[in-house]
mmCIF file of C-alpha atoms and ligand atoms in Angstrom:
data_model
loop_
_atom_site.group_PDB
_atom_site.id
_atom_site.type_symbol
_atom_site.label_atom_id
_atom_site.label_comp_id
_atom_site.label_asym_id
_atom_site.label_seq_id
_atom_site.Cartn_x
_atom_site.Cartn_y
_atom_site.Cartn_z
ATOM 1 C CA UNK A 276 -3.975 53.388 -42.936
ATOM 2 C CA UNK A 277 -3.588 49.936 -43.863
ATOM 3 C CA UNK A 278 -6.804 47.675 -44.513
ATOM 4 C CA UNK A 279 -7.327 45.391 -41.592
ATOM 5 C CA UNK A 280 -8.145 42.059 -42.652
ATOM 6 C CA UNK A 281 -9.260 39.893 -39.661
ATOM 7 C CA UNK A 282 -7.800 36.628 -40.388
ATOM 8 C CA UNK A 283 -9.580 33.861 -38.535
ATOM 9 C CA UNK A 284 -8.342 30.484 -38.110
ATOM 10 C CA UNK A 285 -10.413 27.752 -39.930
ATOM 11 C CA UNK A 286 -9.329 25.174 -37.797
ATOM 12 C CA UNK A 287 -7.766 24.729 -34.308
ATOM 13 C CA UNK A 288 -5.254 22.292 -36.026
ATOM 14 C CA UNK A 289 -3.551 25.053 -38.010
ATOM 15 C CA UNK A 290 -2.639 26.884 -34.983
ATOM 16 C CA UNK A 291 -0.346 28.433 -33.769
ATOM 17 C CA UNK A 292 0.476 31.525 -36.032
ATOM 18 C CA UNK A 293 3.798 32.466 -37.206
ATOM 19 C CA UNK A 294 4.647 34.110 -33.773
ATOM 20 C CA UNK A 295 3.467 31.287 -31.779
ATOM 21 C CA UNK A 296 0.212 32.348 -30.907
ATOM 22 C CA UNK A 297 -2.880 30.163 -30.261
ATOM 23 C CA UNK A 298 -5.442 32.802 -30.126
ATOM 24 C CA UNK A 299 -4.396 35.151 -27.776
ATOM 25 C CA UNK A 300 -2.114 32.800 -25.917
ATOM 26 C CA UNK A 301 1.471 31.635 -26.013
ATOM 27 C CA UNK A 302 4.235 33.761 -28.004
ATOM 28 C CA UNK A 303 7.669 34.262 -26.727
ATOM 29 C CA UNK A 304 7.846 36.090 -23.574
ATOM 30 C CA UNK A 305 11.509 35.959 -23.220
ATOM 31 C CA UNK A 306 14.502 38.587 -23.028
ATOM 32 C CA UNK A 307 15.412 39.752 -26.570
ATOM 33 C CA UNK A 308 18.926 38.211 -26.532
ATOM 34 C CA UNK A 309 17.255 34.866 -26.497
ATOM 35 C CA UNK A 310 14.819 35.461 -29.138
ATOM 36 C CA UNK A 311 17.391 34.214 -31.852
ATOM 37 C CA UNK A 312 17.817 31.160 -30.004
ATOM 38 C CA UNK A 313 14.224 30.179 -30.081
ATOM 39 C CA UNK A 314 13.742 31.211 -33.685
ATOM 40 C CA UNK A 315 16.599 28.984 -34.621
ATOM 41 C CA UNK A 316 14.779 26.214 -32.976
ATOM 42 C CA UNK A 317 11.637 27.076 -34.811
ATOM 43 C CA UNK A 318 13.198 26.987 -38.010
ATOM 44 C CA UNK A 319 15.302 23.968 -37.649
ATOM 45 C CA UNK A 320 12.257 22.222 -36.536
ATOM 46 C CA UNK A 321 10.426 23.379 -39.743
ATOM 47 C CA UNK A 322 13.170 22.105 -41.736
ATOM 48 C CA UNK A 323 13.294 18.949 -40.088
ATOM 49 C CA UNK A 324 9.608 18.284 -40.468
ATOM 50 C CA UNK A 325 9.839 18.880 -44.002
ATOM 51 C CA UNK A 326 12.909 16.261 -44.264
ATOM 52 C CA UNK A 327 11.770 12.584 -45.150
ATOM 53 C CA UNK A 328 14.796 11.182 -43.258
ATOM 54 C CA UNK A 329 14.265 13.075 -40.086
ATOM 55 C CA UNK A 330 10.522 11.962 -40.119
ATOM 56 C CA UNK A 331 11.601 8.338 -41.082
ATOM 57 C CA UNK A 332 13.995 7.973 -38.224
ATOM 58 C CA UNK A 333 11.638 9.374 -35.687
ATOM 59 C CA UNK A 334 8.920 7.057 -36.641
ATOM 60 C CA UNK A 335 11.048 4.209 -36.853
ATOM 61 C CA UNK A 336 12.241 4.828 -33.272
ATOM 62 C CA UNK A 337 8.486 5.074 -32.171
ATOM 63 C CA UNK A 338 7.742 1.665 -33.674
ATOM 64 C CA UNK A 339 10.927 -0.505 -32.605
ATOM 65 C CA UNK A 340 12.162 1.440 -29.719
ATOM 66 C CA UNK A 341 9.021 2.902 -27.994
ATOM 67 C CA UNK A 342 7.022 0.027 -28.901
ATOM 68 C CA UNK A 343 4.030 1.974 -30.845
ATOM 69 C CA UNK A 344 1.410 1.765 -31.845
ATOM 70 C CA UNK A 345 -0.065 1.495 -28.338
ATOM 71 C CA UNK A 346 -3.299 -0.557 -27.981
ATOM 72 C CA UNK A 347 -6.438 0.979 -27.796
ATOM 73 C CA UNK A 348 -8.179 -1.186 -25.194
ATOM 74 C CA UNK A 349 -11.900 -1.627 -24.798
ATOM 75 C CA UNK A 350 -12.170 -1.832 -20.950
ATOM 76 C CA UNK A 351 -15.129 -4.047 -20.789
ATOM 77 C CA UNK A 352 -15.183 -4.899 -17.126
ATOM 78 C CA UNK A 353 -15.071 -1.462 -16.144
ATOM 79 C CA UNK A 354 -17.655 -0.315 -18.883
ATOM 80 C CA UNK A 355 -20.182 -3.034 -17.550
ATOM 81 C CA UNK A 356 -19.361 -2.376 -14.047
ATOM 82 C CA UNK A 357 -20.212 1.337 -14.188
ATOM 83 C CA UNK A 358 -23.258 0.507 -16.629
ATOM 84 C CA UNK A 359 -23.073 3.165 -19.192
ATOM 85 C CA UNK A 360 -20.858 4.407 -22.092
ATOM 86 C CA UNK A 361 -18.132 2.262 -23.611
ATOM 87 C CA UNK A 362 -14.773 3.036 -22.203
ATOM 88 C CA UNK A 363 -11.585 2.384 -24.067
ATOM 89 C CA UNK A 364 -8.327 3.084 -22.765
ATOM 90 C CA UNK A 365 -5.320 4.520 -25.153
ATOM 91 C CA UNK A 366 -2.490 2.410 -23.623
ATOM 92 C CA UNK A 367 0.444 5.101 -23.542
ATOM 93 C CA UNK A 368 1.373 3.234 -20.162
ATOM 94 C CA UNK A 369 2.779 0.319 -22.404
ATOM 95 C CA UNK A 370 5.436 2.784 -23.900
ATOM 96 C CA UNK A 371 9.186 2.090 -23.112
ATOM 97 C CA UNK A 372 9.613 3.967 -19.968
ATOM 98 C CA UNK A 373 5.907 3.612 -19.090
ATOM 99 C CA UNK A 374 4.269 6.948 -19.899
ATOM 100 C CA UNK A 375 3.793 9.566 -23.203
ATOM 101 C CA UNK A 376 6.857 11.585 -22.377
ATOM 102 C CA UNK A 377 9.104 9.490 -24.571
ATOM 103 C CA UNK A 378 7.205 10.423 -27.355
ATOM 104 C CA UNK A 379 8.304 14.049 -27.513
ATOM 105 C CA UNK A 380 11.634 13.820 -25.503
ATOM 106 C CA UNK A 381 12.810 11.422 -28.317
ATOM 107 C CA UNK A 382 11.777 14.081 -31.023
ATOM 108 C CA UNK A 383 13.643 16.809 -28.888
ATOM 109 C CA UNK A 384 16.829 14.744 -28.897
ATOM 110 C CA UNK A 385 16.934 14.063 -32.423
ATOM 111 C CA UNK A 386 16.388 17.591 -33.235
ATOM 112 C CA UNK A 387 19.014 18.681 -30.683
ATOM 113 C CA UNK A 388 21.640 16.163 -32.155
ATOM 114 C CA UNK A 389 20.688 17.471 -35.926
ATOM 115 C CA UNK A 390 21.196 20.981 -34.570
ATOM 116 C CA UNK A 391 24.711 19.870 -33.587
ATOM 117 C CA UNK A 392 23.945 20.933 -29.718
ATOM 118 C CA UNK A 393 26.009 19.612 -27.233
ATOM 119 C CA UNK A 394 23.722 18.848 -24.411
ATOM 120 C CA UNK A 395 20.164 18.317 -23.663
ATOM 121 C CA UNK A 396 19.273 20.175 -20.192
ATOM 122 C CA UNK A 397 16.205 20.331 -18.193
ATOM 123 C CA UNK A 398 14.796 20.349 -14.818
ATOM 124 C CA UNK A 399 12.447 17.793 -13.314
ATOM 125 C CA UNK A 400 10.379 17.470 -10.153
ATOM 126 C CA UNK A 401 9.288 14.053 -9.520
ATOM 127 C CA UNK A 402 12.071 12.778 -12.264
ATOM 128 C CA UNK A 403 9.633 11.392 -14.669
ATOM 129 C CA UNK A 404 10.691 14.076 -17.388
ATOM 130 C CA UNK A 405 14.015 13.991 -16.387
ATOM 131 C CA UNK A 406 14.165 9.922 -16.712
ATOM 132 C CA UNK A 407 12.430 10.188 -20.166
ATOM 133 C CA UNK A 408 14.965 12.927 -21.390
ATOM 134 C CA UNK A 409 17.895 11.076 -20.460
ATOM 135 C CA UNK A 410 16.526 7.801 -22.111
ATOM 136 C CA UNK A 411 16.358 9.820 -25.360
ATOM 137 C CA UNK A 412 19.738 11.513 -24.737
ATOM 138 C CA UNK A 413 21.489 7.833 -24.003
ATOM 139 C CA UNK A 414 19.671 6.614 -27.258
ATOM 140 C CA UNK A 415 20.722 9.411 -29.497
ATOM 141 C CA UNK A 416 23.914 9.870 -28.059
ATOM 142 C CA UNK A 417 24.134 13.368 -26.465
ATOM 143 C CA UNK A 418 25.096 14.685 -22.915
ATOM 144 C CA UNK A 419 22.433 15.198 -20.527
ATOM 145 C CA UNK A 420 22.153 17.337 -17.422
ATOM 146 C CA UNK A 421 19.149 17.280 -15.269
ATOM 147 C CA UNK A 422 18.378 19.617 -12.082
ATOM 148 C CA UNK A 423 16.384 18.645 -9.534
ATOM 149 C CA UNK A 424 15.652 20.252 -6.025
ATOM 150 C CA UNK A 425 17.237 18.820 -2.988
ATOM 151 C CA UNK A 426 14.174 17.595 -1.398
ATOM 152 C CA UNK A 427 12.840 16.094 -4.541
ATOM 153 C CA UNK A 428 16.139 14.001 -4.859
ATOM 154 C CA UNK A 429 15.543 12.607 -1.244
ATOM 155 C CA UNK A 430 11.878 11.725 -2.118
ATOM 156 C CA UNK A 431 12.395 10.240 -5.583
ATOM 157 C CA UNK A 432 15.687 8.294 -5.215
ATOM 158 C CA UNK A 433 14.892 5.494 -7.725
ATOM 159 C CA UNK A 434 14.472 8.008 -10.515
ATOM 160 C CA UNK A 435 17.766 9.729 -9.677
ATOM 161 C CA UNK A 436 19.492 6.451 -9.811
ATOM 162 C CA UNK A 437 17.748 5.720 -13.330
ATOM 163 C CA UNK A 438 19.054 9.170 -14.556
ATOM 164 C CA UNK A 439 22.446 8.371 -13.513
ATOM 165 C CA UNK A 440 22.405 4.816 -14.793
ATOM 166 C CA UNK A 441 21.322 6.148 -18.062
ATOM 167 C CA UNK A 442 24.480 8.461 -18.269
ATOM 168 C CA UNK A 443 22.679 11.682 -17.269
ATOM 169 C CA UNK A 444 24.465 14.223 -14.789
ATOM 170 C CA UNK A 445 22.103 15.159 -11.973
ATOM 171 C CA UNK A 446 22.621 18.700 -10.392
ATOM 172 C CA UNK A 447 21.267 19.055 -6.936
ATOM 173 C CA UNK A 448 19.556 22.265 -6.305
ATOM 174 C CA UNK A 449 20.059 23.815 -2.767
ATOM 175 C CA UNK A 450 18.481 27.332 -3.112
ATOM 176 C CA UNK A 451 14.982 28.518 -1.935
ATOM 177 C CA UNK A 452 12.521 25.499 -1.408
ATOM 178 C CA UNK A 453 14.781 23.086 -3.002
ATOM 179 C CA UNK A 454 12.017 21.868 -5.084
ATOM 180 C CA UNK A 455 10.676 22.139 -8.561
ATOM 181 C CA UNK A 456 10.286 25.777 -9.076
ATOM 182 C CA UNK A 457 13.933 26.224 -7.822
ATOM 183 C CA UNK A 458 15.183 23.734 -10.227
ATOM 184 C CA UNK A 459 13.238 25.546 -13.353
ATOM 185 C CA UNK A 460 15.300 28.698 -12.246
ATOM 186 C CA UNK A 461 18.523 26.699 -11.851
ATOM 187 C CA UNK A 462 18.209 24.924 -15.144
ATOM 188 C CA UNK A 463 17.417 28.267 -16.876
ATOM 189 C CA UNK A 464 20.598 29.913 -15.452
ATOM 190 C CA UNK A 465 22.724 26.947 -16.579
ATOM 191 C CA UNK A 466 20.869 27.199 -20.121
ATOM 192 C CA UNK A 467 21.697 30.932 -20.592
ATOM 193 C CA UNK A 468 25.502 30.457 -19.720
ATOM 194 C CA UNK A 469 25.773 28.844 -23.197
ATOM 195 C CA UNK A 470 22.386 28.718 -25.208
ATOM 196 C CA UNK A 471 23.987 28.128 -28.516
ATOM 197 C CA UNK A 472 25.439 24.698 -27.329
ATOM 198 C CA UNK A 473 22.621 23.856 -24.868
ATOM 199 C CA UNK A 474 19.044 22.552 -25.966
ATOM 200 C CA UNK A 475 16.504 23.106 -23.161
ATOM 201 C CA UNK A 476 14.248 19.934 -23.360
ATOM 202 C CA UNK A 477 10.898 21.275 -22.238
ATOM 203 C CA UNK A 478 8.756 18.479 -20.572
ATOM 204 C CA UNK A 479 5.191 19.557 -21.899
ATOM 205 C CA UNK A 480 3.355 21.786 -24.410
ATOM 206 C CA UNK A 481 4.751 24.807 -22.294
ATOM 207 C CA UNK A 482 7.377 27.505 -22.674
ATOM 208 C CA UNK A 483 8.078 29.787 -25.712
ATOM 209 C CA UNK A 484 7.380 29.111 -29.356
ATOM 210 C CA UNK A 485 7.976 26.626 -30.809
ATOM 211 C CA UNK A 486 7.823 24.097 -27.786
ATOM 212 C CA UNK A 487 4.166 24.277 -27.289
ATOM 213 C CA UNK A 488 3.512 23.413 -31.136
ATOM 214 C CA UNK A 489 6.495 21.194 -31.405
ATOM 215 C CA UNK A 490 5.678 19.068 -28.400
ATOM 216 C CA UNK A 491 2.179 18.835 -29.548
ATOM 217 C CA UNK A 492 3.369 17.546 -32.756
ATOM 218 C CA UNK A 493 5.316 14.893 -31.375
ATOM 219 C CA UNK A 494 2.513 13.842 -29.095
ATOM 220 C CA UNK A 495 -0.187 14.085 -31.885
ATOM 221 C CA UNK A 496 0.756 10.310 -32.798
ATOM 222 C CA UNK A 497 -1.426 9.214 -29.955
ATOM 223 C CA UNK A 498 -4.848 10.803 -31.258
ATOM 224 C CA UNK A 499 -3.630 9.876 -35.060
ATOM 225 C CA UNK A 500 -3.410 6.288 -33.736
ATOM 226 C CA UNK A 501 -6.452 6.404 -31.727
ATOM 227 C CA UNK A 502 -8.600 7.789 -34.328
ATOM 228 C CA UNK A 503 -7.772 4.798 -36.744
ATOM 229 C CA UNK A 504 -8.097 2.256 -34.082
ATOM 230 C CA UNK A 505 -11.489 3.386 -32.908
ATOM 231 C CA UNK A 506 -12.732 3.556 -36.424
ATOM 232 C CA UNK A 507 -11.505 -0.053 -36.954
ATOM 233 C CA UNK A 508 -12.820 -1.332 -33.739
ATOM 234 C CA UNK A 509 -16.192 0.398 -33.412
ATOM 235 C CA UNK A 510 -16.524 1.685 -36.910
ATOM 236 C CA UNK A 511 -17.120 5.144 -35.842
ATOM 237 C CA UNK A 512 -15.601 8.387 -34.172
ATOM 238 C CA UNK A 513 -15.971 8.208 -30.040
ATOM 239 C CA UNK A 514 -18.266 10.641 -28.328
ATOM 240 C CA UNK A 515 -15.677 11.914 -25.753
ATOM 241 C CA UNK A 516 -12.082 11.968 -25.440
ATOM 242 C CA UNK A 517 -10.773 12.394 -21.676
ATOM 243 C CA UNK A 518 -7.484 13.100 -20.691
ATOM 244 C CA UNK A 519 -5.775 14.796 -17.567
ATOM 245 C CA UNK A 520 -3.872 18.029 -17.871
ATOM 246 C CA UNK A 521 -0.849 19.034 -15.905
ATOM 247 C CA UNK A 522 1.179 20.994 -18.807
ATOM 248 C CA UNK A 523 -1.305 19.363 -21.144
ATOM 249 C CA UNK A 524 1.043 17.273 -23.518
ATOM 250 C CA UNK A 525 -0.941 13.961 -23.151
ATOM 251 C CA UNK A 526 -4.047 15.759 -23.528
ATOM 252 C CA UNK A 527 -3.496 17.749 -26.607
ATOM 253 C CA UNK A 528 -1.668 14.850 -28.044
ATOM 254 C CA UNK A 529 -4.744 12.933 -27.947
ATOM 255 C CA UNK A 530 -7.296 15.828 -28.916
ATOM 256 C CA UNK A 531 -5.340 17.323 -31.793
ATOM 257 C CA UNK A 532 -6.345 14.865 -34.436
ATOM 258 C CA UNK A 533 -9.946 15.099 -33.701
ATOM 259 C CA UNK A 534 -10.218 18.700 -32.992
ATOM 260 C CA UNK A 535 -12.030 19.551 -36.491
ATOM 261 C CA UNK A 536 -14.349 16.461 -35.819
ATOM 262 C CA UNK A 537 -17.275 18.644 -34.353
ATOM 263 C CA UNK A 538 -19.098 15.522 -33.052
ATOM 264 C CA UNK A 539 -16.255 14.451 -30.691
ATOM 265 C CA UNK A 540 -16.684 16.242 -27.330
ATOM 266 C CA UNK A 541 -13.419 16.633 -25.372
ATOM 267 C CA UNK A 542 -12.673 17.131 -21.575
ATOM 268 C CA UNK A 543 -9.301 18.045 -20.039
ATOM 269 C CA UNK A 544 -9.131 17.095 -16.314
ATOM 270 C CA UNK A 545 -7.136 19.090 -13.799
ATOM 271 C CA UNK A 546 -6.234 18.318 -10.187
ATOM 272 C CA UNK A 547 -8.481 19.804 -7.624
ATOM 273 C CA UNK A 548 -6.075 18.328 -5.096
ATOM 274 C CA UNK A 549 -7.253 18.828 -1.356
ATOM 275 C CA UNK A 550 -9.471 21.700 -2.030
ATOM 276 C CA UNK A 551 -10.187 24.843 -4.127
ATOM 277 C CA UNK A 552 -8.196 26.932 -1.671
ATOM 278 C CA UNK A 553 -5.081 28.687 -3.078
ATOM 279 C CA UNK A 554 -2.008 26.281 -2.606
ATOM 280 C CA UNK A 555 -4.122 23.201 -2.308
ATOM 281 C CA UNK A 556 -4.753 22.434 -5.867
ATOM 282 C CA UNK A 557 -3.507 22.954 -9.459
ATOM 283 C CA UNK A 558 -6.536 23.556 -11.487
ATOM 284 C CA UNK A 559 -5.114 26.249 -13.762
ATOM 285 C CA UNK A 560 -7.980 26.550 -16.206
ATOM 286 C CA UNK A 561 -10.559 26.139 -13.782
ATOM 287 C CA UNK A 562 -9.484 28.653 -11.118
ATOM 288 C CA UNK A 563 -6.644 30.603 -12.665
ATOM 289 C CA UNK A 564 -6.523 34.044 -14.888
ATOM 290 C CA UNK A 565 -4.374 34.970 -17.736
ATOM 291 C CA UNK A 566 -0.962 36.045 -17.102
ATOM 292 C CA UNK A 567 2.808 35.314 -18.072
ATOM 293 C CA UNK A 568 4.695 32.155 -16.870
ATOM 294 C CA UNK A 569 8.076 30.603 -18.563
ATOM 295 C CA UNK A 570 8.104 32.356 -21.509
ATOM 296 C CA UNK A 571 4.332 32.283 -22.556
ATOM 297 C CA UNK A 572 0.955 34.147 -22.055
ATOM 298 C CA UNK A 573 -1.520 31.683 -20.740
ATOM 299 C CA UNK A 574 -3.882 30.765 -17.916
ATOM 300 C CA UNK A 575 -2.029 30.748 -14.321
ATOM 301 C CA UNK A 576 -2.573 30.307 -10.820
ATOM 302 C CA UNK A 577 -1.307 33.671 -9.453
ATOM 303 C CA UNK A 578 -1.407 35.967 -6.473
ATOM 304 C CA UNK A 579 -2.230 39.658 -6.728
ATOM 305 C CA UNK A 580 1.161 40.549 -7.934
ATOM 306 C CA UNK A 581 0.831 38.059 -10.751
ATOM 307 C CA UNK A 582 3.325 35.717 -8.948
ATOM 308 C CA UNK A 583 2.611 31.955 -9.498
ATOM 309 C CA UNK A 584 0.785 30.497 -6.516
ATOM 310 C CA UNK A 585 2.106 27.343 -4.577
ATOM 311 C CA UNK A 586 0.400 24.284 -6.130
ATOM 312 C CA UNK A 587 -0.517 20.841 -4.899
ATOM 313 C CA UNK A 588 -1.653 17.350 -6.528
ATOM 314 C CA UNK A 589 -1.480 13.752 -5.208
ATOM 315 C CA UNK A 590 0.036 13.279 -8.625
ATOM 316 C CA UNK A 591 3.328 15.165 -9.186
ATOM 317 C CA UNK A 592 3.233 15.317 -12.963
ATOM 318 C CA UNK A 593 0.096 17.581 -12.501
ATOM 319 C CA UNK A 594 1.293 20.184 -10.074
ATOM 320 C CA UNK A 595 2.198 23.000 -12.318
ATOM 321 C CA UNK A 596 0.612 26.659 -11.924
ATOM 322 C CA UNK A 597 0.283 27.325 -15.644
ATOM 323 C CA UNK A 598 -0.623 25.368 -18.587
ATOM 324 C CA UNK A 599 -0.124 24.842 -22.552
ATOM 325 C CA UNK A 600 -1.515 27.931 -24.304
ATOM 326 C CA UNK A 601 -3.233 25.744 -26.766
ATOM 327 C CA UNK A 602 -5.735 24.468 -23.907
ATOM 328 C CA UNK A 603 -6.243 28.344 -22.869
ATOM 329 C CA UNK A 604 -7.363 29.050 -26.169
ATOM 330 C CA UNK A 605 -9.526 25.797 -26.652
ATOM 331 C CA UNK A 606 -11.129 26.798 -23.076
ATOM 332 C CA UNK A 607 -11.951 30.370 -24.252
ATOM 333 C CA UNK A 608 -13.466 29.186 -27.429
ATOM 334 C CA UNK A 609 -15.329 26.477 -25.870
ATOM 335 C CA UNK A 610 -13.998 23.613 -28.053
ATOM 336 C CA UNK A 611 -12.834 21.551 -24.991
ATOM 337 C CA UNK A 612 -14.393 21.724 -21.549
ATOM 338 C CA UNK A 613 -12.020 21.621 -18.440
ATOM 339 C CA UNK A 614 -13.198 19.646 -15.486
ATOM 340 C CA UNK A 615 -11.499 18.738 -11.906
ATOM 341 C CA UNK A 616 -10.892 15.483 -9.898
ATOM 342 C CA UNK A 617 -9.645 15.666 -6.630
ATOM 343 C CA UNK A 618 -6.733 13.641 -4.814
ATOM 344 C CA UNK A 619 -9.416 11.329 -3.350
ATOM 345 C CA UNK A 620 -11.226 10.878 -6.387
ATOM 346 C CA UNK A 621 -8.069 9.947 -8.282
ATOM 347 C CA UNK A 622 -7.202 7.544 -5.522
ATOM 348 C CA UNK A 623 -10.219 5.743 -6.021
ATOM 349 C CA UNK A 624 -9.967 5.262 -9.838
ATOM 350 C CA UNK A 625 -6.191 4.188 -9.129
ATOM 351 C CA UNK A 626 -7.596 1.290 -6.976
ATOM 352 C CA UNK A 627 -10.763 0.498 -9.176
ATOM 353 C CA UNK A 628 -8.803 0.196 -12.369
ATOM 354 C CA UNK A 629 -6.179 -2.049 -10.779
ATOM 355 C CA UNK A 630 -8.925 -4.444 -9.239
ATOM 356 C CA UNK A 631 -11.402 -4.195 -12.055
ATOM 357 C CA UNK A 632 -9.072 -4.231 -15.137
ATOM 358 C CA UNK A 633 -5.697 -5.427 -13.511
ATOM 359 C CA UNK A 634 -4.081 -2.194 -14.983
ATOM 360 C CA UNK A 635 -2.427 -0.288 -12.357
ATOM 361 C CA UNK A 636 -2.496 3.351 -13.672
ATOM 362 C CA UNK A 637 -0.448 6.475 -12.999
ATOM 363 C CA UNK A 638 -1.960 8.798 -10.501
ATOM 364 C CA UNK A 639 -1.722 11.436 -13.073
ATOM 365 C CA UNK A 640 -4.079 9.050 -15.784
ATOM 366 C CA UNK A 641 -6.173 8.343 -12.607
ATOM 367 C CA UNK A 642 -7.721 11.900 -12.589
ATOM 368 C CA UNK A 643 -8.818 11.076 -16.019
ATOM 369 C CA UNK A 644 -10.105 7.804 -15.119
ATOM 370 C CA UNK A 645 -11.881 9.577 -11.997
ATOM 371 C CA UNK A 646 -13.877 11.890 -14.448
ATOM 372 C CA UNK A 647 -14.727 9.165 -16.830
ATOM 373 C CA UNK A 648 -16.130 7.118 -14.088
ATOM 374 C CA UNK A 649 -18.335 9.717 -13.234
ATOM 375 C CA UNK A 650 -19.479 10.608 -16.678
ATOM 376 C CA UNK A 651 -20.038 7.095 -18.071
ATOM 377 C CA UNK A 652 -23.148 5.934 -16.122
ATOM 378 C CA UNK A 653 -24.760 9.168 -17.162
ATOM 379 C CA UNK A 654 -24.394 7.970 -20.838
ATOM 380 C CA UNK A 655 -26.217 4.998 -22.739
ATOM 381 C CA UNK A 656 -24.143 2.076 -23.833
ATOM 382 C CA UNK A 657 -24.089 2.955 -27.269
ATOM 383 C CA UNK A 658 -21.758 6.004 -26.296
ATOM 384 C CA UNK A 659 -18.163 5.725 -26.825
ATOM 385 C CA UNK A 660 -15.372 7.452 -24.808
ATOM 386 C CA UNK A 661 -11.518 7.056 -25.257
ATOM 387 C CA UNK A 662 -9.627 7.894 -21.959
ATOM 388 C CA UNK A 663 -5.854 8.415 -22.390
ATOM 389 C CA UNK A 664 -4.062 6.309 -19.979
ATOM 390 C CA UNK A 665 -0.791 8.374 -19.789
ATOM 391 C CA UNK A 666 1.257 6.329 -17.856
ATOM 392 C CA UNK A 667 1.707 3.091 -15.751
ATOM 393 C CA UNK A 668 1.292 3.268 -11.867
ATOM 394 C CA UNK A 669 4.660 1.533 -10.651
ATOM 395 C CA UNK A 670 6.171 4.867 -9.758
ATOM 396 C CA UNK A 671 3.127 5.512 -7.227
ATOM 397 C CA UNK A 672 2.955 2.357 -5.340
ATOM 398 C CA UNK A 673 4.848 3.460 -2.322
ATOM 399 C CA UNK A 674 3.077 6.463 -2.085
ATOM 400 C CA UNK A 675 -0.350 4.899 -2.448
ATOM 401 C CA UNK A 676 0.800 2.260 0.106
ATOM 402 C CA UNK A 677 1.563 4.896 2.599
ATOM 403 C CA UNK A 678 -1.708 6.847 1.813
ATOM 404 C CA UNK A 679 -3.859 3.445 2.320
ATOM 405 C CA UNK A 680 -1.979 2.505 5.160
ATOM 406 C CA UNK A 681 -0.882 -0.943 3.860
HETATM 407 C C1 PLP B 844 4.136 14.197 -16.685
HETATM 408 C C2 PLP B 844 2.904 13.457 -16.891
HETATM 409 C C3 PLP B 844 1.678 14.197 -17.096
HETATM 410 C C4 PLP B 844 1.200 15.313 -17.076
HETATM 411 O O1 PLP B 844 1.709 15.882 -18.029
HETATM 412 P P1 PLP B 844 0.970 16.478 -19.374
HETATM 413 O O2 PLP B 844 2.088 17.586 -20.213
HETATM 414 O O3 PLP B 844 -0.161 17.193 -18.784
HETATM 415 O O4 PLP B 844 0.823 15.266 -20.353
HETATM 416 C C5 PLP B 844 0.484 13.172 -17.026
HETATM 417 N N1 PLP B 844 0.738 11.655 -16.917
HETATM 418 C C6 PLP B 844 1.739 11.086 -16.685
HETATM 419 C C7 PLP B 844 1.901 9.553 -16.580
HETATM 420 C C8 PLP B 844 2.888 11.956 -16.764
HETATM 421 O O5 PLP B 844 4.254 11.277 -16.472
#
């Protein structure tokens, strides 16, 4: 028998392992014939990361095209009104296309081009990921195909037009409930017809290895900048980092650089939607159990048969029944705590930030703001928190106006 050496990671930052595991979560839960495809992406990504020319091109685009670094803004009005901790906002809403997603779609598009892929393909629900991917595809000069449920197409018409203007082909999915879940299946079917020539542009830190790692790496610019900015402005590290969690990309993007700083507490905020009843929320880490979804082992909102439950959130970017595997590991090991905010609380935070700071936040980001607004008054004014303002709320105004009877 071989000697068993138990290897414990010295740092969360060194994860995942070679096989794509964050502790027991992640991996490549895919048909064997697809394994070489994802392994090749992992290998080429490793080479690209070690290639100064690739990194320089990506970083130059982050600066000149996305508009980075995004500011770290001390929200004085909000902090004083709440009467507790100092709240800083990491302004991802000011990026080109209005959210953090462009940070990783740009990386994916550059990698796809480097690999000689002919097409970027993805599904989209509300259209935010589709627009971010179509934008990167237009810039890099590669074809783009976005699958979207027929019902979502009717609901999110402006994003459909945006994608088409950006040169993407939008495929209307007419099967099943004609929403996100059916779009995922349809996009996956299209991908496996020609996996050599198609790059599946995954929209968060989810899916089979290497995507949870790669998307995290592209998003980690958020925390790297925030760390430097808070050291410069406050002269020390923050006490809290707070971010909303759908798949978990903006949250891990902010957290990653701070994971080894034990004094920095971190909170991921999930949507508790209308209630804790199945189908009325998307609070995966709070209410779910480990299982398999979309090529990974992770926490999952599931029924007795292991099938994903229907999900709901006022913020369409948060209604996903799974979560990135890194978050599952960070939860189990107690490094990050995961809390919830409801539809109503998010809607209130959306209005509050608009009125108090003159910033209309995305409904997704409003979940992080809602939790921060509860926590801040309980802390003394010498405490510092950074809230990730993952996107702007322009996309949400029609829906909010209807909800508020405006
Ligand atoms: C898509 C989206 C999210 C949720 O995705 P994560 O992968 O959890 O970050 C959050 N905020 C905004 C503005 C989004 O568009």
